[in-house]
XYZ file of C-alpha atoms in Angstrom:
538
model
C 73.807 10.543 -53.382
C 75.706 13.116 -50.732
C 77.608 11.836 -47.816
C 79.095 13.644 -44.503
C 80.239 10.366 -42.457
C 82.666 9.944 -39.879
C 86.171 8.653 -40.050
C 84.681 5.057 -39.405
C 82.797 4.818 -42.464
C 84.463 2.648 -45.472
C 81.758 3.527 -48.082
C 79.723 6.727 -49.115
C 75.564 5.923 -47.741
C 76.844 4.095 -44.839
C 77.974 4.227 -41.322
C 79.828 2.822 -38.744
C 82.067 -0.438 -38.851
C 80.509 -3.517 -40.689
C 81.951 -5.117 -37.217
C 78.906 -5.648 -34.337
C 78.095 -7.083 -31.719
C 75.016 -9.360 -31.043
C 73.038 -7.792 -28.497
C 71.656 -4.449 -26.821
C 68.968 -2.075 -27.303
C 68.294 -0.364 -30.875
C 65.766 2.768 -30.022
C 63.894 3.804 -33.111
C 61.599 7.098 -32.505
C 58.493 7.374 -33.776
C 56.655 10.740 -34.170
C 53.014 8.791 -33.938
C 51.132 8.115 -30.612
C 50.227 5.311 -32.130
C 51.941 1.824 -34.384
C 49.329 -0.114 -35.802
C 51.717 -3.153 -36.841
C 48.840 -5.213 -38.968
C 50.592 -5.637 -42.540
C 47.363 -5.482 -44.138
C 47.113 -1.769 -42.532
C 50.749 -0.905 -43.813
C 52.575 1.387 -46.134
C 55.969 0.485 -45.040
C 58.734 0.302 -47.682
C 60.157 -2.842 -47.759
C 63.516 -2.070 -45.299
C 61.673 -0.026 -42.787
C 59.571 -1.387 -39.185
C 57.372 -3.989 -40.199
C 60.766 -6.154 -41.752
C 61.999 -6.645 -38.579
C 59.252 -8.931 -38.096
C 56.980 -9.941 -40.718
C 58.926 -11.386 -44.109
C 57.195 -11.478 -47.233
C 57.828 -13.002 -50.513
C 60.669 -10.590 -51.500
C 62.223 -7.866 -49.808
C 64.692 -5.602 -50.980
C 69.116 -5.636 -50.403
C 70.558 -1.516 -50.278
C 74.245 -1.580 -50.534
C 76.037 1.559 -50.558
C 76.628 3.205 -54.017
C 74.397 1.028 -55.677
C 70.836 0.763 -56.900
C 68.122 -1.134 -54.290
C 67.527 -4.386 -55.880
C 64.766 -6.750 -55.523
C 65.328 -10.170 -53.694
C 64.374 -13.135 -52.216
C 62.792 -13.473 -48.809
C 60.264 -16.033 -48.010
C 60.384 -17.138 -51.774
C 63.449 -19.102 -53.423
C 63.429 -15.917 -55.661
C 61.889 -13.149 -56.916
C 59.543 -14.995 -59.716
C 59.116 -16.419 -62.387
C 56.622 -15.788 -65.643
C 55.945 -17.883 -68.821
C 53.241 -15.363 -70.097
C 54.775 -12.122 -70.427
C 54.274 -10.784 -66.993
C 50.501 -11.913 -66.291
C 51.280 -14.877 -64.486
C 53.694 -14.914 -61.852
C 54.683 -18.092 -59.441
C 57.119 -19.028 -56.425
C 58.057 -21.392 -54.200
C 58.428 -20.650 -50.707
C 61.852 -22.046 -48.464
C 61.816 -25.061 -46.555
C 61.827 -24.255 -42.698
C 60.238 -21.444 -42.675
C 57.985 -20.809 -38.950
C 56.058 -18.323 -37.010
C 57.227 -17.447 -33.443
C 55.578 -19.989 -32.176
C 57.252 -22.897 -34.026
C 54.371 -24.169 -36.427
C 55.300 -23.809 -40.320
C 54.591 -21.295 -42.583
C 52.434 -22.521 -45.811
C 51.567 -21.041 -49.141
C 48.121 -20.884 -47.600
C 49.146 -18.211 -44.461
C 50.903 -16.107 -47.172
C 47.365 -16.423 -49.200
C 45.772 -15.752 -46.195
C 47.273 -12.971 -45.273
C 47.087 -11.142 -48.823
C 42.631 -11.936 -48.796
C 42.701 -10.020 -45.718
C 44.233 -7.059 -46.961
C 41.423 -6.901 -49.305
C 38.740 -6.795 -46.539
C 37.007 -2.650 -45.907
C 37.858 -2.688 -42.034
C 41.712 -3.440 -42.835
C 42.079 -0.685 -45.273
C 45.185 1.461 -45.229
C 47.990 -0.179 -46.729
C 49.174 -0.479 -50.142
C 46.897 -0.955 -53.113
C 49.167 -2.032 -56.204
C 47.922 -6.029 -55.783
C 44.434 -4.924 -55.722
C 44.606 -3.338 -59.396
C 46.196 -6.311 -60.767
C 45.344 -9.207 -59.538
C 41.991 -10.489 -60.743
C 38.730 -9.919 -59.338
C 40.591 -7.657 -56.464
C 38.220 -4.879 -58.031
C 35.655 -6.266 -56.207
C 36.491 -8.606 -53.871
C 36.191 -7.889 -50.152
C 38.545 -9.911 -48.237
C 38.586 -13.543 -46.314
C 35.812 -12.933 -43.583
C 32.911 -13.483 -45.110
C 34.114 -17.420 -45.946
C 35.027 -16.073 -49.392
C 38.463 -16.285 -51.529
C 40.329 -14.901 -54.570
C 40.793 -17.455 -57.112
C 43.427 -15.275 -58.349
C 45.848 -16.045 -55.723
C 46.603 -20.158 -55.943
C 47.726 -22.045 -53.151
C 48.063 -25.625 -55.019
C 50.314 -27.203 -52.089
C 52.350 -25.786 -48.882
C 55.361 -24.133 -50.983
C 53.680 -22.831 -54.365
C 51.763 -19.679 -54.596
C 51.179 -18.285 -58.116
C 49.310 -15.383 -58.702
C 47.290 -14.227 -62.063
C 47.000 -10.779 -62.632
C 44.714 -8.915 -65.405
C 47.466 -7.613 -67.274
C 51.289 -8.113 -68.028
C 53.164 -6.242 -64.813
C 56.883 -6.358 -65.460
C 57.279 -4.367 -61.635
C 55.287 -7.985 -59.848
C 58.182 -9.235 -57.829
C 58.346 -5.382 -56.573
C 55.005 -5.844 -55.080
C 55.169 -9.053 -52.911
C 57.721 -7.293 -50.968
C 55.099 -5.016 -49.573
C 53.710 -5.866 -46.132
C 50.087 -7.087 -47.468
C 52.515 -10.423 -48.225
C 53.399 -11.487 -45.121
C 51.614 -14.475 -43.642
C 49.367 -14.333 -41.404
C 47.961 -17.635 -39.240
C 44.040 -17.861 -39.856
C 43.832 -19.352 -36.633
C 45.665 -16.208 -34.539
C 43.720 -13.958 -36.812
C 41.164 -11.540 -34.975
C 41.141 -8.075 -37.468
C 40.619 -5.733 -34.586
C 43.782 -6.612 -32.492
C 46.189 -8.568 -34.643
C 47.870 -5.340 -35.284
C 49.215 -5.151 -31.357
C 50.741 -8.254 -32.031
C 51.354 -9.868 -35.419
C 52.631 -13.234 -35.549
C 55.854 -12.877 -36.523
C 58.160 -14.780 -38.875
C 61.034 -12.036 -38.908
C 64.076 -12.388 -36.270
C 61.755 -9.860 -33.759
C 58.935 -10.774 -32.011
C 56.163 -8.230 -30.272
C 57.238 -8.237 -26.839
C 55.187 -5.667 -25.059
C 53.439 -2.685 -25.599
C 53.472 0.039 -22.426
C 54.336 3.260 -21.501
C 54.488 4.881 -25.050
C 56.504 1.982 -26.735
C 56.429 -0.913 -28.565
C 59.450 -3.045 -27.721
C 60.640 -6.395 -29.867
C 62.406 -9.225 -28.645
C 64.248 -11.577 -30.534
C 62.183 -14.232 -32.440
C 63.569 -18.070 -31.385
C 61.688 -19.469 -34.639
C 63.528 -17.027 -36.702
C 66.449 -19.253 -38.228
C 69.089 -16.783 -40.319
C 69.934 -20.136 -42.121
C 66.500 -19.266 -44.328
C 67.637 -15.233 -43.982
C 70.502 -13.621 -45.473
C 68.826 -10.101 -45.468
C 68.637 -9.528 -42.010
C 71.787 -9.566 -39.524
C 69.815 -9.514 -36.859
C 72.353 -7.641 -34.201
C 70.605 -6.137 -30.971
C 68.653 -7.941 -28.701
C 66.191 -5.768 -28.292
C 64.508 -3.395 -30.625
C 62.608 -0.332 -28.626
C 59.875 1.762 -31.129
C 59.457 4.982 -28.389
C 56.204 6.636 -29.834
C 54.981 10.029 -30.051
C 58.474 11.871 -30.331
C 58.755 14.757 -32.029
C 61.718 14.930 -34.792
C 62.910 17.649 -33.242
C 63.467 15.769 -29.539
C 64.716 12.810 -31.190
C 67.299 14.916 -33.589
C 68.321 16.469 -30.512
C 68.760 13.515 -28.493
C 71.036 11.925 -31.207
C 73.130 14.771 -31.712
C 73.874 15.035 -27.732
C 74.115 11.276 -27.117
C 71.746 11.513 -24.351
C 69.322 9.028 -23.183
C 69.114 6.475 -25.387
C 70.469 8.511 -28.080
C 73.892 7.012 -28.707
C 71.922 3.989 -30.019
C 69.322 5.481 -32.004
C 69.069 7.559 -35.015
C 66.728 10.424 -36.283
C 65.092 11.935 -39.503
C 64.962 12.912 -42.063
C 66.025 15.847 -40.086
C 63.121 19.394 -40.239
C 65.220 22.295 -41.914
C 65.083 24.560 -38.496
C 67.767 22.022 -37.586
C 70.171 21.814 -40.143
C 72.085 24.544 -39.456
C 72.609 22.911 -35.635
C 74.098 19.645 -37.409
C 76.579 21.468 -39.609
C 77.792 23.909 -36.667
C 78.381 20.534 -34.624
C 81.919 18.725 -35.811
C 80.611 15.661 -33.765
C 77.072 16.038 -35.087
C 77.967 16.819 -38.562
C 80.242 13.147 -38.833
C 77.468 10.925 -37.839
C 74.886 12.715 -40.365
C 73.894 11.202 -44.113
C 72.188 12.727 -46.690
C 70.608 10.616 -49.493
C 68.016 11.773 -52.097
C 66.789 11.754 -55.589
C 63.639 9.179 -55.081
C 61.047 11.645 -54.371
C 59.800 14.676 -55.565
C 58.572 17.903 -54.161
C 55.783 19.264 -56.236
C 52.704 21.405 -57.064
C 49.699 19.892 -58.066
C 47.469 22.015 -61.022
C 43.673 21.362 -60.629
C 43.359 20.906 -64.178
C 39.589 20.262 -63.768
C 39.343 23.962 -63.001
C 38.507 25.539 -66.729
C 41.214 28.433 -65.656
C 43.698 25.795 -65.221
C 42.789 23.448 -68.098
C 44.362 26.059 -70.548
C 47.763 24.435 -71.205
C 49.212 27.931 -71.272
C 47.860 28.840 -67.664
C 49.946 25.816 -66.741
C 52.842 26.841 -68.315
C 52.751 30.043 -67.152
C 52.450 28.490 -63.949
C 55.771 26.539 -64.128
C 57.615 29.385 -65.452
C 56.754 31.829 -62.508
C 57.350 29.732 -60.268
C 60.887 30.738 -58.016
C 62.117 27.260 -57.573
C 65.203 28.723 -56.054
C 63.359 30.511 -53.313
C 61.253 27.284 -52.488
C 64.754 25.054 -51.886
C 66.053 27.909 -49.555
C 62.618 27.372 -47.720
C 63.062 23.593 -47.494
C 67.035 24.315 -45.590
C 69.031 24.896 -48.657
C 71.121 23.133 -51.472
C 71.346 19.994 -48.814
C 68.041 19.196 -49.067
C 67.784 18.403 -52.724
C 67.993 19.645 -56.567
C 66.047 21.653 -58.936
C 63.653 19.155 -60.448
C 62.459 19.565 -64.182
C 61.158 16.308 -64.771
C 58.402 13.844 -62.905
C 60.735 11.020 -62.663
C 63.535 11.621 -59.956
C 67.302 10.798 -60.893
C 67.507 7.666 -58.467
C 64.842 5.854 -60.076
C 65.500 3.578 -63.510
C 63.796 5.239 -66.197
C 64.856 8.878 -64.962
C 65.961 11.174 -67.812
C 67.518 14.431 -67.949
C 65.082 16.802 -69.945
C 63.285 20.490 -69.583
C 60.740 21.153 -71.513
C 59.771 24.423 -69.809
C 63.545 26.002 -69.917
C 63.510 28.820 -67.119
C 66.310 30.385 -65.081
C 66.117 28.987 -60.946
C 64.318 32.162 -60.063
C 61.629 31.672 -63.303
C 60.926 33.383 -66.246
C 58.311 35.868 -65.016
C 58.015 37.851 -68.465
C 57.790 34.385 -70.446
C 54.736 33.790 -67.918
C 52.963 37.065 -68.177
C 52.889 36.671 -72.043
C 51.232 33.358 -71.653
C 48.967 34.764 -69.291
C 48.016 37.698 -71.113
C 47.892 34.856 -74.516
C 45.232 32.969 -72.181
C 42.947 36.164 -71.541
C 44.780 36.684 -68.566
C 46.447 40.055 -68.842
C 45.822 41.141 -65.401
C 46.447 38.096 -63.787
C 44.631 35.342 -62.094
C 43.592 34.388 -58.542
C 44.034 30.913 -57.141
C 43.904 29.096 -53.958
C 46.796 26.917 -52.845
C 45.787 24.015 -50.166
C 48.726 22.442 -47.796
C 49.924 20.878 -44.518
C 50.021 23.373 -41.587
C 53.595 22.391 -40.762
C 55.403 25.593 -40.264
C 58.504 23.944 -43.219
C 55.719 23.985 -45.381
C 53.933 26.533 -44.410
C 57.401 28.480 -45.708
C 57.603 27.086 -48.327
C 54.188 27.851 -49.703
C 54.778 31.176 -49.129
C 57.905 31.153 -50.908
C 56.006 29.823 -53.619
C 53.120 32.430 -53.289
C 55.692 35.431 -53.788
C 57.443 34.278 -56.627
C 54.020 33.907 -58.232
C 53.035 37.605 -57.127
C 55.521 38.630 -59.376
C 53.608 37.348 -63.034
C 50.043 38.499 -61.443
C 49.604 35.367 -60.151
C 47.767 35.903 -56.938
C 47.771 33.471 -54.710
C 45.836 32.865 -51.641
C 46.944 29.858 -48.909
C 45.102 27.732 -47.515
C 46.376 25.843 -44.493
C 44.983 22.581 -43.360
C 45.996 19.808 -41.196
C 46.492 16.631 -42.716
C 43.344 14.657 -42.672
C 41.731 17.530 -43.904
C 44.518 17.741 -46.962
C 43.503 14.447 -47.766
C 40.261 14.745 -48.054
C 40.238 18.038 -50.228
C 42.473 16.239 -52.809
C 41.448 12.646 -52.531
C 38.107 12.541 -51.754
C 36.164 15.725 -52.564
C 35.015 16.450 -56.224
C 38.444 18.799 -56.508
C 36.323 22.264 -56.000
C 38.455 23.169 -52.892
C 41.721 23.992 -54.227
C 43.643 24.962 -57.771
C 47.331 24.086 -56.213
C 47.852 21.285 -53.796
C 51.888 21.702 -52.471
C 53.057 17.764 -51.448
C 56.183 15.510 -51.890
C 55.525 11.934 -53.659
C 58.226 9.166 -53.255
C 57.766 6.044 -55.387
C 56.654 3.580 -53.417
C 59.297 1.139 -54.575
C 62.102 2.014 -56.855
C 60.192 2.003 -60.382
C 58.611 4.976 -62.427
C 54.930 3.139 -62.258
C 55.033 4.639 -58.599
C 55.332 7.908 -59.124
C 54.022 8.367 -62.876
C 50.900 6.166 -62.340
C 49.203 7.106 -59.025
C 49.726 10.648 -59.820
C 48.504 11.511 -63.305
C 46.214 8.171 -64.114
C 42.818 9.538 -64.646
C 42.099 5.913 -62.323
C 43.531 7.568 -59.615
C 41.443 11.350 -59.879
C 39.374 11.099 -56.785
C 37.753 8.362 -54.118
C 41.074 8.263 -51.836
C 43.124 8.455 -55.191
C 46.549 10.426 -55.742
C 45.787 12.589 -59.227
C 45.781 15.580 -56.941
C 46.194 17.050 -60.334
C 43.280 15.463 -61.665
C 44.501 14.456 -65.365
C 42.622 12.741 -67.585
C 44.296 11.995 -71.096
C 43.902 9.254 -73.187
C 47.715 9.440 -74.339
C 48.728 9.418 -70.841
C 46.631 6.649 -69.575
C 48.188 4.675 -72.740
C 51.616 5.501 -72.548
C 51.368 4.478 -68.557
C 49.566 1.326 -69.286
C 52.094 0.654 -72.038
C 55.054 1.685 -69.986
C 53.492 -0.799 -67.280
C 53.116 -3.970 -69.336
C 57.245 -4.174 -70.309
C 59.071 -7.000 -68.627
C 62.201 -6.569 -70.083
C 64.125 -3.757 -68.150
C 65.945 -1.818 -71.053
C 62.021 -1.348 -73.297
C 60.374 -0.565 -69.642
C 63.404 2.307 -69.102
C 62.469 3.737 -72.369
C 59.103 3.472 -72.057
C 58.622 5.655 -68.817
C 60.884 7.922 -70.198
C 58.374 9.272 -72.987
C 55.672 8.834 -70.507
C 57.303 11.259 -68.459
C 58.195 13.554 -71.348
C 54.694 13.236 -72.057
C 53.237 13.744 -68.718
C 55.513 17.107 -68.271
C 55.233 18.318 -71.899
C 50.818 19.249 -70.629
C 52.059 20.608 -67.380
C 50.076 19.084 -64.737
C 52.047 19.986 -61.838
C 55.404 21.589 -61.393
C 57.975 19.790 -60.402
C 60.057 21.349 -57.931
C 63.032 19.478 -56.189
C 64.349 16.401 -56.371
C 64.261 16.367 -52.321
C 67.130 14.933 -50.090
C 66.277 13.549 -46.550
C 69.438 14.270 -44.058
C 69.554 11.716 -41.130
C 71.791 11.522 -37.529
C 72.822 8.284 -36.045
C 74.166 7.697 -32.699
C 77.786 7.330 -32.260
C 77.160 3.458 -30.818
C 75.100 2.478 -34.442
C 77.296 0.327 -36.930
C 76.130 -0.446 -40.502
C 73.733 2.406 -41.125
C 72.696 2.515 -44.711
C 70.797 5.225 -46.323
C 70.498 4.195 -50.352
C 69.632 7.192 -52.653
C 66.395 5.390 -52.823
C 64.294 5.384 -50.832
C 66.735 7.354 -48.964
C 65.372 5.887 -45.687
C 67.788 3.815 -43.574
C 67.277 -0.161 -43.778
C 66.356 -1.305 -40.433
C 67.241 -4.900 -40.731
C 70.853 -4.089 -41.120
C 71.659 -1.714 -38.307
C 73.912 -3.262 -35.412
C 75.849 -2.001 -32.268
C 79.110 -1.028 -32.286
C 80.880 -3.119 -29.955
């Protein structure tokens, strides 16, 4: 992880004094018109909005320097197997309530999980509905209908029964499916303007373009040691652009001196580094995701391993990190697991100079039956960062005969070419893919499982191999830490070794806090700060 902090700071990731104050206003910028706050709706990791109000089983503790651990929330801890990893149980806290004083039971969190199963509340995270049993087809709470699978034998005990050993489990019930959710306050078209909460924030109001939190009198820290809890007020101002919000920051104006901003675009890095003032209140953490480009192997061009290859080695990966703002924003990536994740080796199994090895690639080429070259279509997001960096991409191709036309689309439409449609629209898909939480089965699985290739799946690459599927599910079914390391580790060697993609850099998100935030932690992973933590300065 890379650091530029101000004098204040005592440890590399975070900023400000650990000393606050309780109270005042925390402004958090969103660039959405919108915040849908239902957990069943939500892909939030674990330390990001929905924390700071709904608690789920587990959550997750970032300290600075040091890997993101699981731990325990709502539960007594993070769970506990006697079958290998099929069966998982826990036992909820005594005293825990909603915001309205009345207890939370085994049964809410149960509750809450069905409904995340149901078609009008889709959205959110999928990982429970793979594994637990009979989430294939079941179809949430609202038809009078439950899943065995999840056991609610008294108020404290939940234990959940999945189809196959999951060693990553107590990763999972930190997601916001999790949290509890009242049957009786339950109405699936609104509850996400107002969740009942169970964090220290309650839903206060929602006007003028923001959704403001107050604090949560049920909330008692005495059941919480994640969250500190420090302003009074927490103020989501919605439909910002990053660009306003950097801006604001940078200048202290507004509300900017007690709000922060990122991951900030490229067109404004140069601002933060020309800026003393700017440039000590900015943190750059990284090496959780991965910017990549997707190979339609399903195209019979592209299912010729050396087409792939020759791919890779054309490919000007130095050009593309100028694009994304320069040696800040991450490092030359080689492999499909990034450095901050456990698993993550160092390998290259495609050696190549920065700039590519455009003669290696025209001798693969010309190896394939493609002497003169090939033409291919390249879809992404009509940003103009990424529009530059497509084109980046496109010229260092040009230079093997690799002809490249782009196709721009806005993001819906992205979505739907790669997720949805029967993979005819594109033979390149440029994204970024961060792990979901901080284990390989996030990045490895949803991208290059042939379970995932199509209907609203991630295989933008659209990989189907035996090997691979068993080397995932194998990798996926270790409990014990040190045989799960080694087992993504060939998977990924594996994965690489047929070239579905190229991996391009191991990206770094830069962010700007305002000079009145204390405690602002960016981890490497998933190099997004953790809410719950931030306080005032005093």
């Amino acid at each position: 992880m890379l650091s530029a902090c101000g004098a204040n700071q005592q440890e590399p990731g975070a900023a400000g004094s650990t000393e606050f104050k309780k109270g005042g206003t925390l402004t958090i910028p969103v660039e959405s018109a919108s915040l849908d706050l239902d957990p069943a709706k939500s892909s939030n990791l674990a330390i990001t909005t929905q924390s700071l109000f709904n608690r789920r089983l587990t959550t997750w503790r970032t300290e600075p320097g040091k890997p993101v651990v699981p731990v325990p929330d709502l539960a007594t801890d993070t769970g506990s197997t006697t079958d290998g990893g099929k069966t998982w149980k826990y036992t909820l806290k005594p005293g825990l309530k909603f915001e309205d004083g009345t207890p939370v039971t085994a049964g809410d969190v149960k509750y809450g999980l069905e409904r995340s199963f149901a078609p009008l509340l889709s959205g959110g995270f999928n990982y429970h509905k793979q594994f637990l049993i009979g989430g294939d087809s079941y179809a949430g709470p609202y038809d009078g209908k439950h899943l065995d699978s999840v056991e609610a034998p008294d108020d404290s005990t939940l234990i959940f029964k999945l189809n196959q050993a999951f060693g990553d489990w107590p990763w999972i019930v930190s997601q916001p499916a999790f949290a509890p959710v009242p049957k009786a306050k339950d109405n699936p078209q609104t509850y996400g303007k107002t969740p009942v909460a169970t964090g220290p924030y309650r839903v206060a109001d929602r006007a003028d373009g923001q959704v403001v939190l107050e604090r949560n009198p049920h909330w008692d820290p005495k059941t919480d040691s994640n969250r500190t809890a420090g302003p009074d007020k927490v103020i989501f101002k919605l439909g910002v652009s990053k660009e306003t919000s950097v801006q604001s920051v940078i200048h202290g104006s507004g509300d900017g001196k007690f709000s922060f901003a990122g991951p900030v675009p490229a067109s404004q890095l140069a601002a933060l580094t020309a800026n003393p003032n700017a440039k000590s209140r900015t943190l750059e953490a990284g090496g959780g995701s991965i910017d990549q480009v997707a190979i339609n192997t399903s195209k019979p061009t592209l299912a010729d391993l050396r087409v792939r290859q020759a791919i890779n080695l054309a490919t000007d990966k130095a050009s593309y990190l100028v694009a994304s703002g320069g040696r800040n924003r991450g490092s030359i990536a080689t492999t499909n697991i990034p450095p901050a994740l456990e698993g993550y080796e160092k390998f290259d199994v495609l050696p190549a100079p920065e700039t590519g090895d455009v003669a290696k690639a025209k001798t693969l080429l010309a190896e394939a039956g493609h002497a003169n070259g090939l033409d291919l279509v390249l879809v992404h997001q009509n940003s103009a960062e990424v529009t530059a960096q497509a084109q980046a991409l496109q010229a260092g191709w040009q230079r093997a005969g690799i002809r490249v036309t782009l196709r721009s689309v806005d993001r819906p439409t992205y979505t739907d070419i790669t997720m949805h449609q029967d993979g005819s629209g594109y033979d390149l898909a440029l994204s970024r893919w961060q792990a979901d939480f901080p284990s390989p089965y996030s990045m490895l699985q949803p991208s290059f499982s042939s379970k995932e290739i199509g209907k609203g799946g991630y295989n933008a690459s659209r990989l189907a191999d035996p090997t691979v599927d068993a080397a995932i599910d194998n990798a996926t079914r270790q409990v014990d830490p040190a045989a799960a390391k080694a087992a993504w580790a060939n998977a990924d060697r594996l994965i690489t070794a047929l070239a579905p993609n190229v991996p391009l850099i191991n990206s770094v998100n830069t962010w700007i806090y305002g000079a009145g935030l204390a405690n602002f932690i960016v981890p490497p992973f998933p190099a997004y700060p953790n809410y719950f933590r931030i306080s005032l300065l005093p």
